[in-house]
Amino acid sequence: MPGVIVALCAGLPARIALPIAPGVSTAIIVVAAIAADAVGMGWNLWPVAIITIVCAAGCWWMRRIVSRVVDAGAIASRVPRRQASSSTRTTPRRGWWLAGGLLGVFLTGWHMIAQIGRPDNFAQSFDNMFHLNAVRWILDHSNGSSLTMSMTRGDGPTSFYPLAWHDVISLALKTANSADVAAGTNAMVLVISSVVWVLGGGVIASKQHSRSAGV
């Protein structure tokens, strides 16, 4: 994902880069959609790839500048003390965290699949109808910019509407060469609830456990 690439170029460890990747990726996709409309590009993977490369290069460049500015001797003098204090903490093995995460993904995914039923099912509510049509509008107009959303305004002036959710779904559908908006939305719901939410919750729990173990 774009977020993983940018986070790793920024020097973050994998255990941090992976949990924040969905949020960083979403931000990149939103910016790419706005930039694509501003320069007259269609909505596809190319704008996302360009913004990802720019952000990754910028993070890598800033990382090199910071590493030269920061006093390496001061950092090195603190490392042994941190390692010594962390080694005295009792933390569960990574295998237990991994097993717990996989179990959470399985249980949450199983529950969501049971709730959704068929991939092309959709909730018949007013709010859901709007969001499904917003994804269709982006696909039909090849425009995912949050600054020029005009689906409900007809010939009137465009207005701002946050399209992060819709941009991700429409981009996934375009990549898969599919136009099934309902199935794409259900896939997004499944991934967010069973993977992103569980992964983020696991990271928060591990950090809280580490703090409590050191008290």
Coordinates of N, CA and C in Angstrom, one line a residue:
M1 N 0.8 -1.2 0.0 CA 0.0 0.0 0.0 C 0.9 1.2 0.0
P2 N 0.3 2.4 -0.5 CA 1.1 3.6 -0.5 C 1.6 4.0 0.9
G3 N 0.7 3.8 1.9 CA 1.1 4.2 3.2 C 2.3 3.5 3.8
V4 N 2.4 2.2 3.5 CA 3.6 1.4 3.9 C 4.9 1.9 3.3
I5 N 4.8 2.2 2.0 CA 6.0 2.7 1.4 C 6.5 4.1 2.0
V6 N 5.5 5.0 2.2 CA 5.9 6.3 2.7 C 6.4 6.2 4.1
A7 N 5.7 5.4 4.9 CA 6.1 5.2 6.3 C 7.5 4.6 6.5
L8 N 7.8 3.6 5.6 CA 9.1 3.0 5.7 C 10.2 4.0 5.2
C9 N 9.9 4.8 4.2 CA 10.8 5.8 3.7 C 11.1 6.9 4.8
A10 N 10.1 7.1 5.7 CA 10.2 8.0 6.8 C 11.0 7.5 7.9
G11 N 11.4 6.2 7.8 CA 12.2 5.6 8.8 C 11.5 4.9 10.0
L12 N 10.2 4.8 9.8 CA 9.4 4.1 10.9 C 9.6 2.6 10.8
P13 N 9.7 1.9 11.9 CA 9.8 0.5 11.9 C 8.5 -0.2 11.4
A14 N 8.6 -1.4 10.9 CA 7.5 -2.1 10.3 C 6.3 -2.2 11.3
R15 N 6.6 -2.4 12.5 CA 5.5 -2.6 13.5 C 4.7 -1.3 13.7
I16 N 5.2 -0.2 13.3 CA 4.5 1.1 13.3 C 4.0 1.4 11.9
A17 N 4.8 1.1 10.9 CA 4.4 1.5 9.5 C 3.1 0.8 9.1
L18 N 3.0 -0.5 9.5 CA 1.8 -1.3 9.0 C 0.5 -0.8 9.6
P19 N 0.4 -0.5 10.9 CA -0.8 0.0 11.5 C -1.3 1.3 11.0
I20 N -0.3 2.2 10.7 CA -0.7 3.6 10.2 C -0.9 3.6 8.7
A21 N -0.5 2.5 8.0 CA -0.6 2.5 6.6 C -2.0 2.8 6.0
P22 N -3.1 2.3 6.6 CA -4.4 2.6 6.0 C -4.7 4.1 6.1
G23 N -4.4 4.8 7.2 CA -4.6 6.2 7.3 C -3.8 7.0 6.3
V24 N -2.5 6.7 6.2 CA -1.6 7.4 5.3 C -2.0 7.1 3.9
S25 N -2.4 5.9 3.6 CA -2.8 5.5 2.2 C -4.0 6.3 1.8
T26 N -5.0 6.4 2.7 CA -6.2 7.2 2.5 C -5.9 8.6 2.2
A27 N -5.0 9.2 3.0 CA -4.6 10.6 2.8 C -4.0 10.8 1.4
I28 N -3.1 9.9 1.0 CA -2.5 10.0 -0.3 C -3.5 9.9 -1.4
I29 N -4.4 8.9 -1.3 CA -5.5 8.8 -2.3 C -6.3 10.0 -2.4
V30 N -6.7 10.6 -1.3 CA -7.5 11.8 -1.4 C -6.8 13.0 -2.1
V31 N -5.5 13.2 -1.7 CA -4.7 14.2 -2.3 C -4.5 13.9 -3.8
A32 N -4.3 12.7 -4.2 CA -4.1 12.3 -5.6 C -5.4 12.6 -6.4
A33 N -6.6 12.3 -5.8 CA -7.8 12.6 -6.5 C -8.0 14.1 -6.7
I34 N -7.7 14.9 -5.7 CA -7.8 16.4 -5.9 C -6.8 16.9 -7.0
A35 N -5.6 16.4 -6.9 CA -4.5 16.8 -7.8 C -4.8 16.4 -9.2
A36 N -5.4 15.1 -9.4 CA -5.7 14.6 -10.7 C -6.8 15.5 -11.4
D37 N -7.8 15.9 -10.6 CA -8.8 16.8 -11.2 C -8.2 18.2 -11.5
A38 N -7.3 18.7 -10.7 CA -6.7 20.0 -10.9 C -5.9 20.1 -12.2
V39 N -5.3 19.0 -12.5 CA -4.4 19.0 -13.7 C -5.1 18.3 -14.9
G40 N -6.3 17.9 -14.8 CA -7.0 17.3 -15.9 C -6.8 15.8 -16.1
M41 N -6.3 15.1 -15.1 CA -6.1 13.7 -15.3 C -7.3 12.9 -14.9
G42 N -7.5 11.7 -15.5 CA -8.6 10.9 -15.1 C -8.3 10.2 -13.7
W43 N -9.3 9.7 -13.1 CA -9.1 9.0 -11.8 C -8.7 7.6 -12.0
N44 N -7.5 7.3 -11.7 CA -6.9 5.9 -11.8 C -5.7 5.8 -10.9
L45 N -4.9 4.7 -11.1 CA -3.8 4.5 -10.2 C -2.6 5.4 -10.5
W46 N -2.5 6.0 -11.7 CA -1.4 6.9 -12.0 C -1.2 8.1 -11.0
P47 N -2.3 8.8 -10.7 CA -2.1 9.9 -9.8 C -1.7 9.5 -8.4
V48 N -2.2 8.3 -8.0 CA -1.8 7.8 -6.7 C -0.4 7.4 -6.7
A49 N 0.1 6.8 -7.7 CA 1.5 6.4 -7.8 C 2.4 7.6 -7.8
I50 N 2.0 8.6 -8.5 CA 2.8 9.9 -8.5 C 2.9 10.5 -7.2
I51 N 1.8 10.7 -6.5 CA 1.8 11.3 -5.2 C 2.6 10.4 -4.2
T52 N 2.4 9.1 -4.3 CA 3.2 8.2 -3.4 C 4.7 8.4 -3.6
I53 N 5.1 8.4 -4.8 CA 6.6 8.6 -5.1 C 7.1 10.0 -4.5
V54 N 6.3 11.0 -4.7 CA 6.7 12.3 -4.2 C 6.7 12.3 -2.7
C55 N 5.7 11.8 -2.0 CA 5.7 11.7 -0.6 C 6.9 10.8 0.0
A56 N 7.1 9.7 -0.7 CA 8.2 8.8 -0.2 C 9.5 9.5 -0.4
A57 N 9.7 10.1 -1.5 CA 11.0 10.8 -1.7 C 11.2 11.9 -0.8
G58 N 10.1 12.7 -0.5 CA 10.2 13.8 0.5 C 10.5 13.3 1.9
C59 N 9.9 12.2 2.3 CA 10.2 11.6 3.6 C 11.6 11.1 3.7
W60 N 12.0 10.5 2.7 CA 13.4 10.0 2.7 C 14.4 11.1 2.7
W61 N 14.2 12.2 2.0 CA 15.0 13.3 2.0 C 15.1 14.0 3.3
M62 N 13.9 14.2 3.9 CA 13.8 14.8 5.2 C 14.5 13.9 6.3
R63 N 14.4 12.6 6.1 CA 15.0 11.7 7.1 C 16.5 11.9 7.0
R64 N 17.1 12.0 5.8 CA 18.5 12.2 5.7 C 19.0 13.5 6.3
I65 N 18.2 14.6 6.1 CA 18.5 15.9 6.7 C 18.5 15.8 8.2
V66 N 17.5 15.3 8.7 CA 17.4 15.2 10.2 C 18.5 14.4 10.8
S67 N 18.8 13.3 10.1 CA 19.9 12.4 10.6 C 21.2 13.1 10.7
R68 N 21.4 14.1 9.8 CA 22.7 14.9 9.7 C 22.7 16.0 10.8
V69 N 21.5 16.5 11.1 CA 21.4 17.6 12.0 C 21.5 17.1 13.4
V70 N 20.8 16.1 13.7 CA 20.7 15.5 15.1 C 22.1 15.1 15.5
D71 N 22.5 15.3 16.7 CA 23.8 14.9 17.2 C 23.8 13.4 17.5
A72 N 24.5 12.7 16.6 CA 24.5 11.2 16.7 C 25.1 10.7 18.1
G73 N 26.0 11.5 18.6 CA 26.6 11.1 19.9 C 25.6 11.1 21.0
A74 N 24.7 12.1 21.0 CA 23.7 12.2 22.1 C 22.7 11.1 22.0
I75 N 22.4 10.7 20.8 CA 21.4 9.6 20.6 C 22.1 8.3 21.0
A76 N 23.3 8.1 20.6 CA 24.0 6.8 21.0 C 24.2 6.7 22.5
S77 N 24.3 7.8 23.2 CA 24.5 7.7 24.6 C 23.2 7.3 25.4
R78 N 22.1 7.5 24.7 CA 20.8 7.2 25.4 C 20.4 5.8 25.0
V79 N 20.9 5.2 24.0 CA 20.4 3.9 23.5 C 20.6 2.8 24.6
P80 N 21.8 2.7 25.2 CA 22.0 1.6 26.2 C 21.1 1.7 27.3
R81 N 20.8 2.9 27.8 CA 19.9 3.0 29.0 C 18.5 2.6 28.6
R82 N 18.0 2.9 27.4 CA 16.7 2.5 27.0 C 16.6 1.0 26.8
Q83 N 17.6 0.4 26.2 CA 17.6 -1.0 26.0 C 17.7 -1.7 27.4
A84 N 18.4 -1.2 28.3 CA 18.5 -1.8 29.6 C 17.2 -1.8 30.4
S85 N 16.5 -0.6 30.3 CA 15.2 -0.5 31.0 C 14.1 -1.4 30.3
S86 N 14.2 -1.5 29.0 CA 13.1 -2.2 28.3 C 13.4 -3.7 28.4
S87 N 14.6 -4.1 28.7 CA 14.9 -5.6 28.8 C 14.3 -6.1 30.1
T88 N 14.1 -5.2 31.1 CA 13.5 -5.7 32.4 C 12.0 -5.8 32.4
R89 N 11.4 -5.4 31.3 CA 10.0 -5.5 31.3 C 9.5 -6.9 30.8
T90 N 8.4 -7.3 31.3 CA 7.8 -8.6 30.9 C 6.8 -8.3 29.9
T91 N 7.0 -8.7 28.7 CA 6.1 -8.5 27.6 C 5.8 -9.9 27.0
P92 N 4.6 -10.0 26.5 CA 4.2 -11.3 25.8 C 5.0 -11.5 24.6
R93 N 5.1 -12.7 24.2 CA 5.8 -13.0 23.0 C 5.0 -12.5 21.8
R94 N 5.8 -12.3 20.7 CA 5.1 -11.7 19.5 C 4.1 -12.7 18.9
G95 N 4.4 -14.0 19.2 CA 3.5 -15.1 18.7 C 2.1 -15.0 19.3
W96 N 2.0 -14.6 20.5 CA 0.7 -14.4 21.2 C -0.1 -13.2 20.6
W97 N 0.7 -12.2 20.3 CA 0.0 -11.0 19.7 C -0.5 -11.3 18.3
L98 N 0.4 -12.1 17.5 CA 0.0 -12.4 16.2 C -1.2 -13.4 16.2
A99 N -1.2 -14.3 17.1 CA -2.3 -15.2 17.2 C -3.6 -14.5 17.6
G100 N -3.5 -13.6 18.5 CA -4.7 -12.8 18.9 C -5.2 -11.9 17.8
G101 N -4.3 -11.4 17.0 CA -4.7 -10.5 15.9 C -5.4 -11.4 14.8
L102 N -4.8 -12.5 14.5 CA -5.5 -13.4 13.5 C -6.8 -13.9 14.0
L103 N -6.9 -14.2 15.2 CA -8.2 -14.6 15.8 C -9.3 -13.4 15.7
G104 N -8.8 -12.2 16.0 CA -9.7 -11.1 15.9 C -10.2 -10.8 14.5
V105 N -9.2 -11.0 13.5 CA -9.6 -10.8 12.1 C -10.6 -11.9 11.7
F106 N -10.4 -13.1 12.1 CA -11.3 -14.2 11.7 C -12.7 -14.0 12.3
L107 N -12.7 -13.7 13.6 CA -14.0 -13.6 14.2 C -14.8 -12.4 13.7
T108 N -14.1 -11.3 13.6 CA -14.8 -10.1 13.1 C -15.2 -10.2 11.6
G109 N -14.3 -10.8 10.8 CA -14.7 -11.0 9.4 C -15.8 -12.0 9.3
W110 N -15.8 -13.1 10.1 CA -16.9 -14.0 10.0 C -18.3 -13.4 10.4
H111 N -18.2 -12.5 11.4 CA -19.5 -11.8 11.8 C -19.9 -10.9 10.7
M112 N -19.0 -10.1 10.1 CA -19.4 -9.2 9.1 C -20.0 -9.9 7.9
I113 N -19.3 -11.0 7.5 CA -19.8 -11.8 6.3 C -21.2 -12.3 6.6
A114 N -21.4 -12.8 7.8 CA -22.8 -13.3 8.1 C -23.8 -12.1 8.1
Q115 N -23.4 -10.9 8.5 CA -24.3 -9.8 8.5 C -24.6 -9.3 7.0
I116 N -23.6 -9.3 6.2 CA -23.7 -8.8 4.8 C -24.5 -9.8 4.0
G117 N -24.1 -11.1 4.1 CA -24.8 -12.1 3.3 C -24.1 -12.1 1.9
R118 N -24.9 -11.9 0.8 CA -24.3 -11.9 -0.5 C -23.4 -10.6 -0.7
P119 N -22.4 -10.8 -1.6 CA -21.5 -9.6 -1.8 C -22.2 -8.4 -2.4
D120 N -23.3 -8.7 -3.2 CA -24.0 -7.6 -3.9 C -25.2 -7.0 -3.0
N121 N -25.4 -7.5 -1.8 CA -26.4 -6.9 -0.9 C -26.0 -5.5 -0.5
F122 N -27.0 -4.7 -0.2 CA -26.7 -3.4 0.3 C -27.9 -2.9 1.2
A123 N -27.5 -2.1 2.2 CA -28.5 -1.6 3.1 C -29.4 -0.6 2.4
Q124 N -30.7 -0.8 2.5 CA -31.6 0.1 1.8 C -32.0 1.3 2.8
S125 N -31.0 2.1 3.0 CA -31.2 3.3 3.8 C -30.9 4.6 3.0
F126 N -31.4 5.7 3.5 CA -31.2 6.9 2.7 C -29.7 7.3 2.6
D127 N -29.0 7.2 3.8 CA -27.6 7.5 3.8 C -26.8 6.6 2.9
N128 N -27.1 5.3 2.9 CA -26.3 4.4 2.1 C -26.6 4.6 0.6
M129 N -27.8 5.0 0.3 CA -28.1 5.3 -1.1 C -27.2 6.4 -1.7
F130 N -27.0 7.4 -0.8 CA -26.2 8.6 -1.2 C -24.8 8.1 -1.5
H131 N -24.2 7.3 -0.6 CA -22.8 6.9 -0.7 C -22.6 6.0 -1.9
L132 N -23.5 5.1 -2.1 CA -23.4 4.2 -3.3 C -23.4 5.0 -4.6
N133 N -24.3 6.0 -4.6 CA -24.4 6.8 -5.8 C -23.2 7.7 -5.9
A134 N -22.6 8.1 -4.8 CA -21.3 9.0 -4.9 C -20.2 8.2 -5.5
V135 N -20.1 6.9 -5.2 CA -19.1 6.0 -5.8 C -19.4 5.9 -7.3
R136 N -20.6 5.7 -7.6 CA -21.0 5.5 -9.1 C -20.7 6.8 -9.8
W137 N -20.9 8.0 -9.2 CA -20.7 9.3 -9.8 C -19.2 9.4 -10.1
I138 N -18.3 9.0 -9.2 CA -16.9 9.1 -9.4 C -16.5 8.2 -10.5
L139 N -17.0 7.0 -10.6 CA -16.7 6.1 -11.7 C -17.1 6.6 -13.0
D140 N -18.3 7.2 -13.1 CA -18.9 7.7 -14.3 C -18.1 8.9 -14.8
H141 N -17.7 9.8 -13.9 CA -17.1 11.0 -14.3 C -15.6 11.0 -14.2
S142 N -15.0 9.9 -13.7 CA -13.6 9.7 -13.5 C -13.0 10.9 -12.7
N143 N -13.7 11.3 -11.7 CA -13.3 12.5 -10.9 C -13.6 12.2 -9.4
G144 N -12.6 12.1 -8.6 CA -12.8 11.8 -7.2 C -12.4 13.0 -6.3
S145 N -12.3 14.2 -6.9 CA -11.9 15.4 -6.1 C -13.0 15.8 -5.1
S146 N -12.6 16.0 -3.8 CA -13.5 16.4 -2.8 C -13.9 17.9 -3.0
L147 N -13.2 18.6 -3.9 CA -13.4 20.0 -4.1 C -14.4 20.3 -5.2
T148 N -14.7 19.3 -6.0 CA -15.6 19.5 -7.1 C -16.8 18.6 -7.2
M149 N -17.2 18.1 -6.0 CA -18.3 17.2 -5.9 C -19.6 17.9 -6.3
S150 N -20.3 17.5 -7.4 CA -21.5 18.1 -7.9 C -22.6 17.1 -8.1
M151 N -22.6 16.0 -7.5 CA -23.6 14.9 -7.8 C -25.0 15.4 -7.5
T152 N -25.1 16.1 -6.4 CA -26.5 16.5 -5.9 C -26.8 18.0 -6.2
R153 N -26.0 18.6 -7.0 CA -26.2 20.1 -7.3 C -26.5 20.4 -8.7
G154 N -26.6 19.3 -9.5 CA -27.0 19.5 -10.9 C -26.1 20.5 -11.7
D155 N -26.7 21.5 -12.2 CA -25.9 22.6 -12.9 C -25.4 23.7 -12.0
G156 N -25.7 23.5 -10.7 CA -25.2 24.6 -9.8 C -23.8 24.5 -9.5
P157 N -23.2 25.4 -8.7 CA -21.8 25.4 -8.4 C -21.4 24.2 -7.6
T158 N -20.2 23.8 -7.8 CA -19.6 22.6 -7.1 C -19.4 23.0 -5.6
S159 N -19.3 22.0 -4.8 CA -19.1 22.3 -3.4 C -18.1 21.2 -2.8
F160 N -17.6 21.4 -1.6 CA -16.7 20.5 -0.9 C -17.5 19.4 -0.3
Y161 N -17.1 18.1 -0.5 CA -17.6 17.0 0.3 C -16.5 16.0 0.5
P162 N -16.3 15.5 1.7 CA -15.2 14.6 2.0 C -15.4 13.2 1.3
L163 N -14.6 12.9 0.3 CA -14.8 11.7 -0.5 C -13.7 10.6 -0.2
A164 N -13.1 10.6 0.9 CA -12.1 9.6 1.2 C -12.6 8.2 1.0
W165 N -13.7 7.9 1.7 CA -14.3 6.6 1.6 C -14.6 6.2 0.1
H166 N -15.2 7.1 -0.6 CA -15.6 6.9 -1.9 C -14.5 6.8 -2.9
D167 N -13.4 7.6 -2.6 CA -12.2 7.5 -3.5 C -11.6 6.1 -3.4
V168 N -11.4 5.6 -2.2 CA -10.8 4.3 -2.0 C -11.6 3.2 -2.7
I169 N -12.9 3.2 -2.5 CA -13.7 2.2 -3.2 C -13.7 2.3 -4.7
S170 N -13.8 3.5 -5.2 CA -13.8 3.7 -6.7 C -12.5 3.3 -7.3
L171 N -11.4 3.6 -6.6 CA -10.1 3.2 -7.0 C -9.9 1.7 -7.0
A172 N -10.4 1.0 -6.0 CA -10.3 -0.4 -6.0 C -11.1 -1.0 -7.1
L173 N -12.3 -0.5 -7.4 CA -13.1 -1.0 -8.4 C -12.5 -0.8 -9.8
K174 N -11.9 0.4 -10.0 CA -11.2 0.6 -11.3 C -10.0 -0.3 -11.4
T175 N -9.3 -0.5 -10.3 CA -8.1 -1.4 -10.4 C -8.6 -2.9 -10.8
A176 N -9.7 -3.3 -10.2 CA -10.2 -4.6 -10.4 C -11.1 -4.7 -11.7
N177 N -11.2 -3.6 -12.4 CA -12.0 -3.5 -13.7 C -13.4 -4.0 -13.4
S178 N -14.0 -3.4 -12.3 CA -15.3 -3.8 -12.0 C -16.2 -2.6 -11.8
A179 N -17.5 -2.7 -12.0 CA -18.4 -1.6 -11.8 C -19.4 -1.9 -10.7
D180 N -19.2 -3.0 -10.0 CA -20.2 -3.4 -8.9 C -20.0 -2.6 -7.7
V181 N -20.7 -1.5 -7.6 CA -20.5 -0.6 -6.5 C -20.9 -1.2 -5.1
A182 N -22.0 -2.0 -5.1 CA -22.4 -2.6 -3.9 C -21.4 -3.6 -3.4
A183 N -20.8 -4.4 -4.2 CA -19.8 -5.4 -3.8 C -18.5 -4.7 -3.4
G184 N -18.1 -3.6 -4.1 CA -17.0 -2.9 -3.7 C -17.1 -2.2 -2.3
T185 N -18.3 -1.7 -2.0 CA -18.6 -1.1 -0.7 C -18.6 -2.2 0.4
N186 N -19.2 -3.3 0.1 CA -19.1 -4.4 1.1 C -17.7 -4.9 1.4
A187 N -16.9 -4.9 0.3 CA -15.5 -5.3 0.5 C -14.8 -4.3 1.4
M188 N -15.1 -3.0 1.2 CA -14.5 -2.0 2.0 C -14.9 -2.1 3.5
V189 N -16.2 -2.3 3.7 CA -16.7 -2.5 5.0 C -16.0 -3.7 5.7
L190 N -15.8 -4.8 5.0 CA -15.2 -6.0 5.5 C -13.7 -5.8 5.9
V191 N -13.0 -5.1 5.0 CA -11.6 -4.8 5.3 C -11.4 -3.9 6.5
I192 N -12.2 -2.8 6.5 CA -12.1 -1.8 7.6 C -12.4 -2.5 8.9
S193 N -13.5 -3.2 9.0 CA -13.9 -3.7 10.3 C -13.1 -4.9 10.7
S194 N -12.7 -5.8 9.8 CA -12.0 -7.0 10.3 C -10.5 -6.9 10.2
V195 N -9.9 -6.0 9.5 CA -8.5 -5.9 9.4 C -7.9 -4.6 10.0
V196 N -8.4 -3.5 9.5 CA -7.9 -2.2 9.9 C -8.2 -1.9 11.4
W197 N -9.5 -2.2 11.7 CA -9.9 -1.9 13.1 C -9.2 -2.9 14.1
V198 N -9.1 -4.1 13.7 CA -8.5 -5.1 14.6 C -7.0 -4.8 14.7
L199 N -6.3 -4.4 13.6 CA -4.9 -4.1 13.6 C -4.6 -2.9 14.5
G200 N -5.4 -1.9 14.3 CA -5.2 -0.7 15.1 C -5.5 -0.9 16.6
G201 N -6.6 -1.7 16.9 CA -6.8 -2.0 18.3 C -5.7 -2.8 18.9
G202 N -5.1 -3.8 18.2 CA -4.0 -4.6 18.7 C -2.8 -3.7 19.0
V203 N -2.5 -2.7 18.2 CA -1.4 -1.8 18.4 C -1.6 -1.0 19.7
I204 N -2.8 -0.5 19.8 CA -3.1 0.3 21.0 C -3.0 -0.5 22.3
A205 N -3.5 -1.8 22.2 CA -3.5 -2.7 23.3 C -2.0 -3.0 23.7
S206 N -1.2 -3.2 22.7 CA 0.2 -3.6 23.0 C 1.0 -2.4 23.6
K207 N 0.7 -1.2 23.1 CA 1.3 0.0 23.7 C 0.9 0.2 25.2
Q208 N -0.4 0.0 25.4 CA -0.9 0.1 26.8 C -0.3 -0.9 27.7
H209 N -0.2 -2.1 27.2 CA 0.4 -3.2 28.0 C 1.9 -2.9 28.3
S210 N 2.6 -2.3 27.3 CA 4.0 -2.0 27.6 C 4.1 -0.9 28.6
R211 N 3.2 0.1 28.6 CA 3.3 1.1 29.6 C 2.9 0.6 31.0
S212 N 1.9 -0.3 31.1 CA 1.5 -0.8 32.4 C 2.6 -1.7 33.0
A213 N 3.3 -2.4 32.1 CA 4.3 -3.3 32.5 C 5.5 -2.6 33.1
G214 N 5.7 -1.3 32.6 CA 6.8 -0.6 33.1 C 6.5 0.2 34.4
V215 N 5.3 0.2 34.8 CA 4.9 1.0 36.0 C 5.3 0.3 37.3

